[in-house]
C-alpha cells in the first residue's frame, strides 16, 4: 500500500509540473508574439492551452507506465437521467441567479438600456437590429446548447483536473480537502492569463493580485461543484458540461451592466459577489462531502497499477 501511495505521489508531482509548465508556455506565446488579449490569434492560443491538462494526463501515464485504464470517460447515463437533466439546465439557472443577485446588491449598476450590447452590435456593423429580440434569442441558444457548445475544449481541461488530479489526491486526502486543493491548483494554473487581463482586465485596483485571488476563489467554488458530481457519477463528462455552460455564459451579466463596475466583485460570475450563488452551493456540497476518504486501499491500488506501483 505504501509503495502504491509513493507511486501515486510521484505521478501527482509529474502531472502538476507538466500541466503548469506546458500551459504557461502556451499562454505566454500571446505576449511574446505581441498579440493583444482578446484578439483572434490570442483566443486560439488560449483555446490550445485548455488541452494541456488532458495532454499532461496522457504524458504522465506514458512516462510512469501507468496505463490508460480508469480515464473517467464513461458517462454512466444509465440510472442517472435525472442527474444529467439537472446538469444540463442547473448551471444556467445558477448563472442567471448570480447576475440577478449582483444587481440586487448593486442596483445602480443595472443598465436597462443595454448600452453595452448596443455598442457591441454597432461595432460589428449591425445597426438597426432589435437588441432586445437579439438578447432573447441569444439567451435561448445559450440555455439550449450551453452545456455542449464548448465541451471539446472543456474536456481538454477536465480530463486533467477532475479526471486525474482529483482522483489521485483522493488517495491521500479526504474528499473535502481534495476538492479544495484541486480547485486551488486550477486557479493558480490561470495566473498568466489573469495577468494578461483574462476575466478582470488590467485596470482594477490591486492588479494583478486581486484578480489572481478572485480567480482562485472562483475556481475553488466551481471545482468543488464539478468535482462533487464527477465523484458521484465517476465521470468527467458532467464536469465538462458544467464547465462548458460556465464558459458560454460567464460574461452574460456584463451585457446588463453600466460601465465603471469593479470586475473583482462582478457582475460576471468570476467576481466575488457575482459568483456568490456558486460559492454557496460549493459550501453546501463540501459539507455533504464530509471528511471521509472514499478512495480506500483497493481503489488506490486500482488507480496506480503499473511499474511504479509494482512491488
XYZ file of C-alpha atoms in Angstrom:
311
model
C 0.000 0.000 0.000
C 2.786 2.435 0.897
C 4.569 1.640 -2.354
C 1.357 2.366 -4.260
C 0.940 5.682 -2.455
C 4.522 6.611 -3.292
C 3.814 5.826 -6.948
C 0.685 7.986 -6.845
C 2.636 10.822 -5.237
C 5.257 10.706 -8.000
C 2.519 10.795 -10.605
C 0.883 13.761 -8.920
C 4.129 15.729 -8.959
C 4.790 14.883 -12.611
C 1.240 15.786 -13.651
C 1.167 19.126 -11.812
C 4.591 20.099 -13.163
C 3.669 19.151 -16.722
C 0.282 20.851 -16.815
C 1.588 24.119 -15.383
C 4.771 24.249 -17.474
C 3.084 23.262 -20.746
C 0.089 25.566 -20.282
C 2.175 28.537 -19.164
C 4.436 28.139 -22.204
C 1.357 28.234 -24.449
C -0.223 31.115 -22.516
C 2.942 33.190 -22.786
C 3.072 32.817 -26.559
C 0.450 35.576 -26.770
C 2.527 38.376 -25.174
C 5.766 37.032 -26.660
C 4.211 37.309 -30.128
C 2.899 40.781 -29.321
C -0.742 39.718 -29.501
C -3.428 41.810 -27.852
C -5.516 39.925 -25.331
C -8.914 39.190 -26.874
C -7.644 39.191 -30.456
C -8.461 36.217 -32.663
C -4.951 34.784 -32.522
C -4.775 35.197 -28.736
C -8.114 33.399 -28.327
C -6.798 30.475 -30.384
C -3.688 30.284 -28.207
C -5.781 30.246 -25.031
C -8.004 27.535 -26.514
C -4.931 25.396 -27.235
C -3.800 25.834 -23.621
C -7.080 24.309 -22.438
C -5.914 20.951 -23.789
C -2.699 20.921 -21.744
C -4.238 19.255 -18.648
C -5.519 16.377 -20.820
C -2.144 16.131 -22.559
C -0.413 16.111 -19.167
C -2.698 13.284 -18.044
C -1.664 11.214 -21.065
C 2.031 12.096 -20.776
C 2.113 11.233 -17.081
C 0.567 7.847 -17.802
C 3.131 7.232 -20.554
C 6.141 8.434 -18.552
C 5.248 6.358 -15.489
C 3.882 3.385 -17.480
C 0.624 3.692 -15.574
C -1.546 2.626 -18.476
C -4.790 4.140 -19.669
C -7.389 2.434 -17.524
C -9.842 4.400 -15.415
C -9.867 7.572 -17.517
C -13.340 8.526 -16.192
C -14.665 8.890 -19.740
C -17.769 6.732 -19.396
C -20.834 8.964 -18.922
C -22.818 6.419 -16.868
C -26.145 7.665 -18.232
C -27.970 4.530 -17.092
C -29.766 5.255 -13.850
C -28.652 8.907 -13.862
C -31.027 10.554 -16.346
C -32.370 12.941 -13.694
C -28.858 13.954 -12.710
C -27.957 14.718 -16.334
C -31.112 16.781 -16.839
C -30.169 18.772 -13.751
C -26.623 19.109 -15.078
C -27.925 20.368 -18.405
C -30.094 23.173 -17.070
C -28.952 23.706 -13.474
C -25.744 25.659 -14.194
C -27.686 28.064 -16.427
C -30.186 28.741 -13.636
C -27.312 29.275 -11.214
C -25.641 31.673 -13.633
C -28.826 33.721 -14.063
C -29.287 33.820 -10.289
C -25.722 35.097 -9.967
C -26.433 38.045 -12.258
C -29.727 38.813 -10.506
C -28.069 38.769 -7.081
C -25.316 41.137 -8.185
C -27.791 43.714 -9.493
C -29.917 43.401 -6.351
C -26.836 44.293 -4.308
C -25.690 46.959 -6.783
C -28.915 48.236 -8.403
C -27.152 51.354 -9.677
C -25.016 49.173 -11.943
C -28.003 47.803 -13.858
C -28.460 49.236 -17.351
C -31.985 48.615 -18.710
C -30.984 50.383 -21.949
C -28.499 47.597 -22.752
C -25.876 50.156 -23.757
C -23.102 47.564 -23.746
C -24.987 45.233 -26.083
C -25.912 48.103 -28.399
C -22.248 49.088 -28.562
C -21.268 45.520 -29.432
C -23.877 45.413 -32.197
C -22.758 48.772 -33.588
C -19.088 47.792 -33.548
C -19.963 44.767 -35.688
C -21.720 46.968 -38.240
C -25.199 45.647 -37.467
C -27.047 48.860 -36.645
C -30.809 48.635 -36.773
C -31.080 45.240 -35.116
C -33.592 44.957 -32.268
C -31.195 44.297 -29.371
C -33.993 43.094 -27.076
C -35.014 40.366 -29.507
C -31.372 39.584 -30.160
C -30.800 39.159 -26.410
C -33.778 36.813 -26.077
C -32.583 34.669 -28.986
C -29.015 34.540 -27.667
C -30.233 33.618 -24.184
C -32.387 30.791 -25.557
C -29.472 29.500 -27.616
C -27.249 29.677 -24.536
C -29.787 27.739 -22.433
C -30.223 25.045 -25.084
C -26.633 24.458 -26.205
C -24.524 25.969 -23.415
C -23.628 22.587 -21.879
C -22.308 21.213 -25.187
C -21.110 24.199 -27.240
C -17.682 24.276 -25.552
C -17.490 20.678 -24.405
C -14.459 19.692 -26.520
C -12.064 22.303 -25.047
C -13.560 21.920 -21.569
C -12.942 18.171 -21.801
C -9.348 19.152 -22.504
C -9.194 20.669 -19.042
C -11.444 18.267 -17.172
C -9.534 15.158 -18.240
C -6.688 16.669 -16.264
C -8.365 18.288 -13.268
C -11.297 16.022 -12.449
C -10.052 13.031 -14.449
C -6.547 12.783 -12.980
C -5.603 15.315 -10.310
C -8.714 14.884 -8.145
C -8.724 11.051 -8.132
C -5.022 10.986 -7.277
C -5.451 13.476 -4.410
C -8.318 11.394 -3.028
C -5.869 8.538 -2.437
C -4.190 10.619 0.271
C -6.824 13.107 1.378
C -10.471 13.353 2.334
C -12.846 14.227 -0.475
C -13.360 17.647 1.084
C -9.658 18.501 1.151
C -9.027 17.007 -2.293
C -11.823 19.097 -3.816
C -10.437 22.317 -2.329
C -6.836 21.648 -3.349
C -7.842 20.662 -6.892
C -9.717 23.956 -7.270
C -6.828 25.980 -5.851
C -4.319 24.418 -8.266
C -6.766 25.026 -11.110
C -6.969 28.698 -10.138
C -3.195 29.106 -9.900
C -2.892 27.466 -13.334
C -4.705 30.527 -14.772
C -2.138 33.002 -13.371
C -0.503 34.106 -16.670
C -3.823 34.824 -18.395
C -5.155 36.729 -15.386
C -2.072 38.946 -15.616
C -2.857 39.408 -19.324
C -6.373 40.584 -18.467
C -8.496 37.438 -18.629
C -11.858 37.868 -16.827
C -10.869 41.046 -14.957
C -8.962 43.279 -17.349
C -5.920 45.175 -16.091
C -7.353 48.473 -14.857
C -8.678 47.442 -11.444
C -7.190 48.417 -8.092
C -4.820 45.746 -6.815
C -3.907 44.452 -10.286
C -2.919 41.671 -10.778
C -3.019 40.157 -7.284
C -6.694 40.736 -6.556
C -7.576 39.242 -9.926
C -5.454 36.177 -9.203
C -7.075 35.809 -5.763
C -10.599 36.221 -7.167
C -9.883 33.612 -9.839
C -8.613 31.131 -7.260
C -11.752 31.671 -5.153
C -13.946 31.130 -8.207
C -12.044 28.016 -9.322
C -12.253 26.503 -5.844
C -16.036 27.054 -5.781
C -16.634 25.800 -9.319
C -14.124 22.992 -8.841
C -15.990 21.719 -5.784
C -19.253 21.636 -7.753
C -17.683 19.910 -10.750
C -15.619 17.570 -8.613
C -18.530 16.548 -6.396
C -20.694 15.452 -9.327
C -17.688 13.795 -11.015
C -17.140 11.704 -7.891
C -20.826 10.786 -7.702
C -21.089 9.759 -11.367
C -17.478 8.540 -11.706
C -17.086 10.530 -14.919
C -15.511 13.768 -16.134
C -18.303 14.363 -18.646
C -20.584 16.095 -16.083
C -17.712 18.413 -15.135
C -17.079 19.220 -18.801
C -20.781 20.022 -19.283
C -20.823 22.405 -16.322
C -17.558 23.964 -17.471
C -18.972 24.413 -20.985
C -22.056 26.215 -19.659
C -19.939 28.478 -17.482
C -17.606 29.385 -20.341
C -20.557 30.066 -22.633
C -22.365 32.395 -20.241
C -19.864 33.651 -17.669
C -19.865 37.190 -19.075
C -23.615 37.346 -19.818
C -24.400 39.642 -16.839
C -21.922 42.215 -18.206
C -24.397 42.967 -21.009
C -26.747 44.388 -18.374
C -24.113 46.424 -16.527
C -23.237 50.084 -16.815
C -19.595 50.917 -17.412
C -17.377 51.508 -14.409
C -18.148 48.313 -12.475
C -15.447 46.605 -10.429
C -14.695 43.267 -12.158
C -13.299 41.818 -8.934
C -16.821 41.999 -7.493
C -18.882 41.274 -10.611
C -21.219 41.258 -12.398
C -19.616 38.243 -14.125
C -19.667 35.034 -12.104
C -15.887 35.221 -11.764
C -16.396 38.173 -9.403
C -16.565 37.684 -5.646
C -20.175 38.940 -5.492
C -21.263 37.775 -8.935
C -20.131 34.260 -8.093
C -21.822 34.049 -4.678
C -24.503 31.503 -5.686
C -21.742 29.197 -6.930
C -19.828 29.686 -3.677
C -22.907 28.945 -1.557
C -23.617 25.744 -3.497
C -19.952 24.764 -3.183
C -20.087 25.138 0.611
C -23.246 23.001 0.774
C -21.646 20.264 -1.328
C -18.430 20.486 0.673
C -20.380 19.879 3.881
C -22.109 16.902 2.247
C -18.767 15.541 1.079
C -17.601 15.369 4.681
C -14.207 14.424 5.985
C -14.253 10.818 4.825
C -11.760 9.274 2.446
C -13.885 7.475 -0.136
C -10.952 6.005 -2.022
C -9.894 3.045 0.038
C -6.989 0.655 -0.256
C -8.412 -1.297 -3.198
C -9.224 1.860 -5.170
C -5.753 3.277 -4.524
C -4.262 0.054 -5.864
C -6.604 0.063 -8.876
C -5.632 3.626 -9.788
C -1.927 3.043 -9.543
C -1.320 -0.246 -11.250
C 1.783 -0.362 -13.399
C 5.568 -0.381 -12.989
C 5.687 2.468 -10.475
C 3.045 0.730 -8.399
C 4.550 -2.760 -8.516
C 6.284 -4.228 -5.530
